[in-house]
Amino acid sequence: MKCVKCRDKAAVHIRRHNSAFCQACFQEYFTNQVARAIKEDRMFTRQDRVLVAVSGGKDSLALWDVLLNLGYETAGLHIHQGIFEYSASSFEKTTRFAKERDLTLVTIDLAAEGDLDIPGVASSTRRTQCSACGVIKRHYFNKVAVEGGYTVMATGHNLDDEAARLLGNVLHWQTPYLAVQSPVLEATHPRLVKKVKPLYRLSEYETAAYAFLRGIDYIVEECPFSHDAIQLQYKEALNQLEHRSPGTKHGFVLGFMREGRQAFAETTSVHLRECPSCGYPTTGDVCGFCRLQQEVHKNNSGRRN
Ligand code: AMP
Ligand code: ZN
């Protein structure tokens, strides 16, 4: 097969467009897709200071690489979760990427933040690793961005992530989640940063191809706690549909943004107030992060006494 742009030998085949690109044209296509999402969805401009959440995986490192090439002002944020070899390797890949390019990287070590490493939290509370991890990551993403004066926070979620999440939310009719499932979440409070997902139009296959062609050294292993996650089953089901009918995931996610989300947003009202403990916005009284932190401290001090 030949590249649809320059007729050179094709290296990457995009089935949903029924097209293929050579290495150089694929990188250009990928970069243009990200640039288009940023512009059309009004994610940010050159005046913004963008904090990129980097896990050391292909998606977030590919995202940081593209944003740098597009000339945006960025810094990275890595959260060391304390998940044995997996976190040590994620940390190593992320710090090396930043160091080799002389980039600013903020790191948070959860074990040093009052025993908040994920294995420790899971054993000292009744929470699953994944639910604790989600609460903790979201808190630090926002806090580091707000305290560092960043105007927008970007994550590496791709089309497969968004399609799987949407499928889960639809299957269980999670209307409050459907109301806020979007590649752009505006800052609706002075202590809440705007959140964006510039890779949401690109598949996992495309981000992997981009990272590989750019020679990015990323962590290939999945988190050891995610093996039974239902998200992976949704991804498999969507891949089967995509195989028979290329473009399914794209149509599902982009169609929802266009046709569905607003309807859910209109039926859901969110009242934010400040958490009495940390001061960050929450819909309840004490925020989820502070409740988790209190639980950990209580259980750990009980054990030590
Ligand atoms: P995941 O929830 O693992 O699918 O990751 C989704 C996105 O969250 C990634 O693309 C990153 O942007 C961000 N992320 C995940 N884990 C971390 C981490 N340990 N540190 C910083 N960002 C992360
Ligand atoms: Zn709080």
Coordinates of C-alpha atoms and ligand atoms in Angstrom, one line a residue:
M1 CA 0.0 0.0 0.0
K2 CA 1.1 3.6 -0.7
C3 CA 1.0 6.7 1.4
V4 CA -2.1 8.7 0.4
K5 CA -0.1 12.0 0.6
C6 CA 3.2 11.4 -1.1
R7 CA 2.8 7.9 -2.7
D8 CA 5.9 6.6 -0.8
K9 CA 5.7 3.2 0.9
A10 CA 3.0 3.2 3.6
A11 CA 4.0 2.5 7.2
V12 CA 0.7 3.1 9.1
H13 CA -2.8 2.0 7.9
I14 CA -5.8 3.9 9.2
R15 CA -8.8 1.7 8.5
R16 CA -11.5 4.1 9.6
H17 CA -10.3 6.6 6.9
N18 CA -9.4 3.7 4.5
S19 CA -6.0 5.4 4.1
A20 CA -2.4 4.8 4.8
F21 CA 0.6 7.1 5.5
C22 CA 4.4 6.8 5.2
Q23 CA 6.3 7.6 8.4
A24 CA 6.8 11.3 7.8
C25 CA 3.2 11.9 6.6
F26 CA 1.7 9.9 9.5
Q27 CA 3.5 12.1 12.0
E28 CA 2.2 15.2 10.2
Y29 CA -1.4 13.7 10.1
F30 CA -1.2 12.9 13.9
T31 CA 0.1 16.4 14.8
N32 CA -2.6 18.0 12.6
Q33 CA -5.3 15.9 14.3
V34 CA -4.1 17.2 17.7
A35 CA -3.8 20.8 16.5
R36 CA -7.4 20.6 15.1
A37 CA -8.8 19.2 18.4
I38 CA -7.1 22.0 20.4
K39 CA -8.4 24.6 18.1
E40 CA -11.9 23.4 17.3
D41 CA -12.7 22.4 20.8
R42 CA -11.1 25.6 22.2
M43 CA -8.8 23.8 24.5
F44 CA -6.1 26.3 24.9
T45 CA -4.0 28.9 23.0
R46 CA -0.3 30.0 23.0
Q47 CA -1.1 32.3 25.9
D48 CA -1.9 29.4 28.2
R49 CA 0.5 27.5 30.5
V50 CA -0.3 23.9 30.0
L51 CA 0.4 21.2 32.7
V52 CA 0.6 17.8 31.0
A53 CA -0.1 14.8 33.2
V54 CA 2.6 12.2 32.2
S55 CA 2.4 8.7 33.4
G56 CA 5.4 7.4 31.3
G57 CA 3.0 5.5 29.0
K58 CA 2.8 6.0 25.2
D59 CA -0.3 8.4 25.2
S60 CA 0.9 11.0 27.7
L61 CA 4.5 11.1 26.3
A62 CA 3.2 11.3 22.7
L63 CA 1.0 14.1 23.8
W64 CA 3.8 16.1 25.5
D65 CA 6.0 15.5 22.4
V66 CA 3.3 16.9 20.0
L67 CA 2.5 19.9 22.2
L68 CA 6.3 20.7 22.3
N69 CA 6.4 20.4 18.5
L70 CA 3.4 22.7 18.2
G71 CA 5.2 25.3 20.3
Y72 CA 2.9 25.4 23.3
E73 CA 4.3 26.4 26.8
T74 CA 4.2 23.2 28.8
A75 CA 5.4 21.5 32.0
G76 CA 4.9 17.9 33.0
L77 CA 3.4 16.4 36.2
H78 CA 4.2 12.9 37.2
I79 CA 2.6 11.2 40.2
H80 CA 4.7 8.4 41.6
Q81 CA 2.1 5.9 42.9
G82 CA 4.4 3.5 44.7
I83 CA 3.2 0.5 42.7
F84 CA 6.4 -1.5 43.0
E85 CA 8.4 -2.0 39.7
Y86 CA 5.7 -0.6 37.6
S87 CA 5.9 2.9 39.3
A88 CA 9.7 2.8 39.4
S89 CA 9.8 2.2 35.7
S90 CA 7.1 4.8 34.9
F91 CA 9.0 7.4 36.9
E92 CA 12.2 6.5 35.2
K93 CA 10.8 6.8 31.6
T94 CA 9.1 10.1 32.5
T95 CA 12.1 11.7 34.1
R96 CA 14.4 10.6 31.3
F97 CA 12.1 12.1 28.7
A98 CA 12.0 15.4 30.5
K99 CA 15.8 15.5 31.2
E100 CA 16.8 14.7 27.6
R101 CA 14.7 17.6 26.4
D102 CA 15.5 19.9 29.3
L103 CA 11.8 20.2 30.3
T104 CA 10.2 21.2 33.5
L105 CA 8.7 18.2 35.4
V106 CA 6.9 18.4 38.7
T107 CA 6.8 15.1 40.6
I108 CA 4.7 14.0 43.5
D109 CA 5.7 11.0 45.5
L110 CA 2.5 9.6 47.1
A111 CA 4.4 7.6 49.8
A112 CA 5.9 10.9 51.0
E113 CA 2.5 12.7 51.0
G114 CA 1.4 10.9 54.2
D115 CA 1.4 7.3 53.2
L116 CA -0.7 7.8 50.1
D117 CA 1.0 5.2 47.9
I118 CA -1.6 3.1 46.2
P119 CA -0.8 -0.3 47.7
G120 CA -0.6 1.2 51.2
V121 CA -3.9 3.0 50.8
A122 CA -5.6 -0.1 49.6
S123 CA -4.4 -2.1 52.5
S124 CA -5.2 0.5 55.2
T125 CA -8.7 1.2 53.8
R126 CA -11.5 -0.8 52.2
R127 CA -11.1 0.8 48.8
T128 CA -9.9 -0.9 45.7
Q129 CA -6.6 0.3 44.2
C130 CA -8.3 1.8 41.2
S131 CA -10.8 3.8 43.0
A132 CA -8.2 5.2 45.5
C133 CA -5.9 6.0 42.6
G134 CA -8.6 7.9 40.7
V135 CA -9.4 10.1 43.7
I136 CA -5.8 10.8 44.5
K137 CA -4.7 11.6 40.9
R138 CA -7.6 13.9 40.3
H139 CA -6.8 15.8 43.5
Y140 CA -3.1 16.4 42.7
F141 CA -3.7 17.1 39.0
N142 CA -5.9 20.0 40.0
K143 CA -3.9 21.2 43.1
V144 CA -0.5 21.2 41.3
A145 CA -2.1 23.1 38.4
V146 CA -3.8 25.7 40.6
E147 CA -0.9 26.3 42.9
G148 CA 1.6 26.4 40.0
G149 CA -0.5 29.0 38.1
Y150 CA -1.1 26.7 35.1
T151 CA -4.2 27.7 33.2
V152 CA -5.0 24.3 31.7
M153 CA -4.4 20.6 32.6
A154 CA -4.0 18.1 29.7
T155 CA -4.2 14.3 30.0
G156 CA -3.3 11.6 27.4
H157 CA -6.8 10.0 27.2
N158 CA -7.2 8.6 23.6
L159 CA -10.3 7.6 21.6
D160 CA -10.3 4.1 22.9
D161 CA -10.3 5.4 26.5
E162 CA -13.1 7.8 25.8
A163 CA -15.2 5.2 23.9
A164 CA -14.8 2.6 26.7
R165 CA -15.7 5.1 29.3
L166 CA -18.7 6.2 27.3
L167 CA -19.9 2.6 26.8
G168 CA -19.6 2.0 30.6
N169 CA -21.6 5.2 31.4
V170 CA -24.3 4.3 28.9
L171 CA -24.6 0.7 30.0
H172 CA -25.2 1.8 33.5
W173 CA -27.0 5.0 32.6
Q174 CA -24.6 7.1 34.7
T175 CA -26.3 10.4 33.9
P176 CA -24.1 12.6 36.1
Y177 CA -21.0 11.2 34.5
L178 CA -22.5 11.5 31.0
A179 CA -23.1 15.1 31.7
V180 CA -19.4 15.7 32.3
Q181 CA -17.9 13.3 29.8
S182 CA -16.2 15.8 27.5
P183 CA -12.7 16.5 26.0
V184 CA -13.0 19.9 27.6
L185 CA -14.1 20.7 31.1
E186 CA -14.1 24.4 31.9
A187 CA -12.9 25.8 35.2
T188 CA -16.1 26.5 37.0
H189 CA -14.5 27.7 40.2
P190 CA -11.3 29.7 40.9
R191 CA -9.6 26.7 42.4
L192 CA -10.6 24.3 39.6
V193 CA -8.3 24.2 36.6
K194 CA -9.7 23.7 33.0
K195 CA -9.1 20.1 31.9
V196 CA -8.6 18.9 28.3
K197 CA -7.9 15.7 26.4
P198 CA -6.2 16.6 23.1
L199 CA -5.8 13.0 21.9
Y200 CA -9.4 12.1 22.2
R201 CA -9.8 11.8 18.4
L202 CA -6.9 9.4 18.0
S203 CA -6.9 5.7 18.7
E204 CA -4.6 3.8 20.9
Y205 CA -3.1 2.2 17.8
E206 CA -2.3 5.6 16.4
T207 CA -0.7 7.0 19.6
A208 CA 1.4 3.8 19.8
A209 CA 2.5 4.2 16.2
Y210 CA 3.3 7.8 16.8
A211 CA 5.3 7.1 19.9
F212 CA 7.2 4.3 18.2
L213 CA 8.0 6.4 15.1
R214 CA 9.2 9.3 17.2
G215 CA 11.6 7.0 19.1
I216 CA 9.9 7.7 22.4
D217 CA 10.9 5.3 25.2
Y218 CA 7.7 4.5 27.1
I219 CA 6.5 2.0 29.6
V220 CA 4.8 -0.9 27.9
E221 CA 3.5 -2.8 30.9
E222 CA 0.0 -2.0 32.2
C223 CA -0.5 -1.2 35.8
P224 CA -0.6 -4.6 37.7
F225 CA -3.8 -3.6 39.4
S226 CA -5.7 -2.9 36.2
H227 CA -5.8 -6.4 34.8
D228 CA -9.4 -7.2 35.8
A229 CA -10.7 -3.7 35.2
I230 CA -14.0 -3.7 33.4
Q231 CA -12.7 -0.9 31.2
L232 CA -10.5 -3.5 29.4
Q233 CA -13.5 -5.6 28.6
Y234 CA -15.3 -2.6 27.2
K235 CA -12.2 -1.9 25.0
E236 CA -12.2 -5.5 23.8
A237 CA -15.9 -5.3 22.9
L238 CA -15.4 -2.0 21.0
N239 CA -12.4 -3.4 19.2
Q240 CA -14.6 -6.3 17.9
L241 CA -17.2 -3.9 16.6
E242 CA -14.4 -1.6 15.2
H243 CA -12.9 -4.6 13.4
R244 CA -16.2 -5.4 11.6
S245 CA -17.1 -1.8 11.1
P246 CA -14.2 0.7 11.1
G247 CA -15.1 4.1 12.4
T248 CA -17.4 2.8 15.1
K249 CA -15.5 4.2 18.1
H250 CA -15.0 7.6 16.3
G251 CA -18.7 7.8 15.5
F252 CA -19.7 6.8 19.0
V253 CA -17.5 9.3 20.8
L254 CA -17.8 12.3 18.4
G255 CA -21.5 11.6 17.9
F256 CA -22.1 11.7 21.6
M257 CA -20.2 15.1 21.9
R258 CA -22.3 16.5 19.1
E259 CA -25.7 15.0 19.8
G260 CA -25.9 13.7 23.4
R261 CA -23.8 15.3 26.0
Q262 CA -25.7 18.7 26.2
A263 CA -29.0 16.9 26.9
F264 CA -27.4 15.2 30.0
A265 CA -25.7 18.4 31.0
E266 CA -29.0 20.3 31.0
T267 CA -30.6 17.8 33.4
T268 CA -27.7 17.9 35.9
S269 CA -26.9 20.8 38.1
V270 CA -23.7 20.8 40.1
H271 CA -23.3 23.0 43.1
L272 CA -19.7 23.4 44.1
R273 CA -18.5 24.5 47.6
E274 CA -15.1 24.5 49.2
C275 CA -13.9 21.5 51.2
P276 CA -13.6 22.6 54.8
S277 CA -10.3 20.6 55.1
C278 CA -8.3 21.4 51.9
G279 CA -10.3 24.3 50.4
Y280 CA -10.6 22.7 46.9
P281 CA -14.1 22.6 45.3
T282 CA -16.4 19.6 46.1
T283 CA -20.0 18.7 45.5
G284 CA -20.4 17.3 49.0
D285 CA -19.1 18.4 52.4
V286 CA -15.5 17.1 53.0
C287 CA -14.1 16.2 49.6
G288 CA -13.3 12.7 48.5
F289 CA -9.6 13.1 48.7
C290 CA -9.7 14.5 52.3
R291 CA -12.1 11.7 53.4
L292 CA -9.6 9.1 52.0
Q293 CA -6.7 10.9 53.6
Q294 CA -8.4 10.9 57.0
E295 CA -9.3 7.2 56.7
V296 CA -5.6 6.4 56.0
H297 CA -4.3 8.4 58.9
K298 CA -6.9 7.0 61.3
N299 CA -6.1 3.4 60.3
N300 CA -2.4 3.9 60.2
S301 CA -2.1 5.6 63.6
G302 CA -4.4 2.9 65.1
R303 CA -2.0 0.3 63.8
R304 CA 1.1 2.1 65.0
N305 CA -0.3 2.5 68.6
Ligands
AMP1 P1 -5.1 6.1 32.9 O1 -6.0 6.6 33.9 O2 -3.9 5.3 33.4 O3 -5.7 5.5 31.6 O4 -4.3 7.4 32.4 C1 -5.0 8.5 31.7 C2 -4.1 9.7 31.7 O5 -3.9 10.2 33.0 C3 -2.7 9.5 31.1 O6 -2.7 9.6 29.7 C4 -2.0 10.6 31.8 O7 -2.2 11.8 31.1 C5 -2.6 10.7 33.2 N1 -1.9 9.8 34.2 C6 -2.1 8.5 34.5 N2 -1.3 8.1 35.4 C7 -0.5 9.2 35.8 C8 0.6 9.4 36.7 N3 1.0 8.4 37.5 N4 1.1 10.6 36.7 C9 0.7 11.6 35.9 N5 -0.3 11.5 35.0 C10 -0.9 10.3 34.9
ZN2 ZN -10.6 18.3 50.7

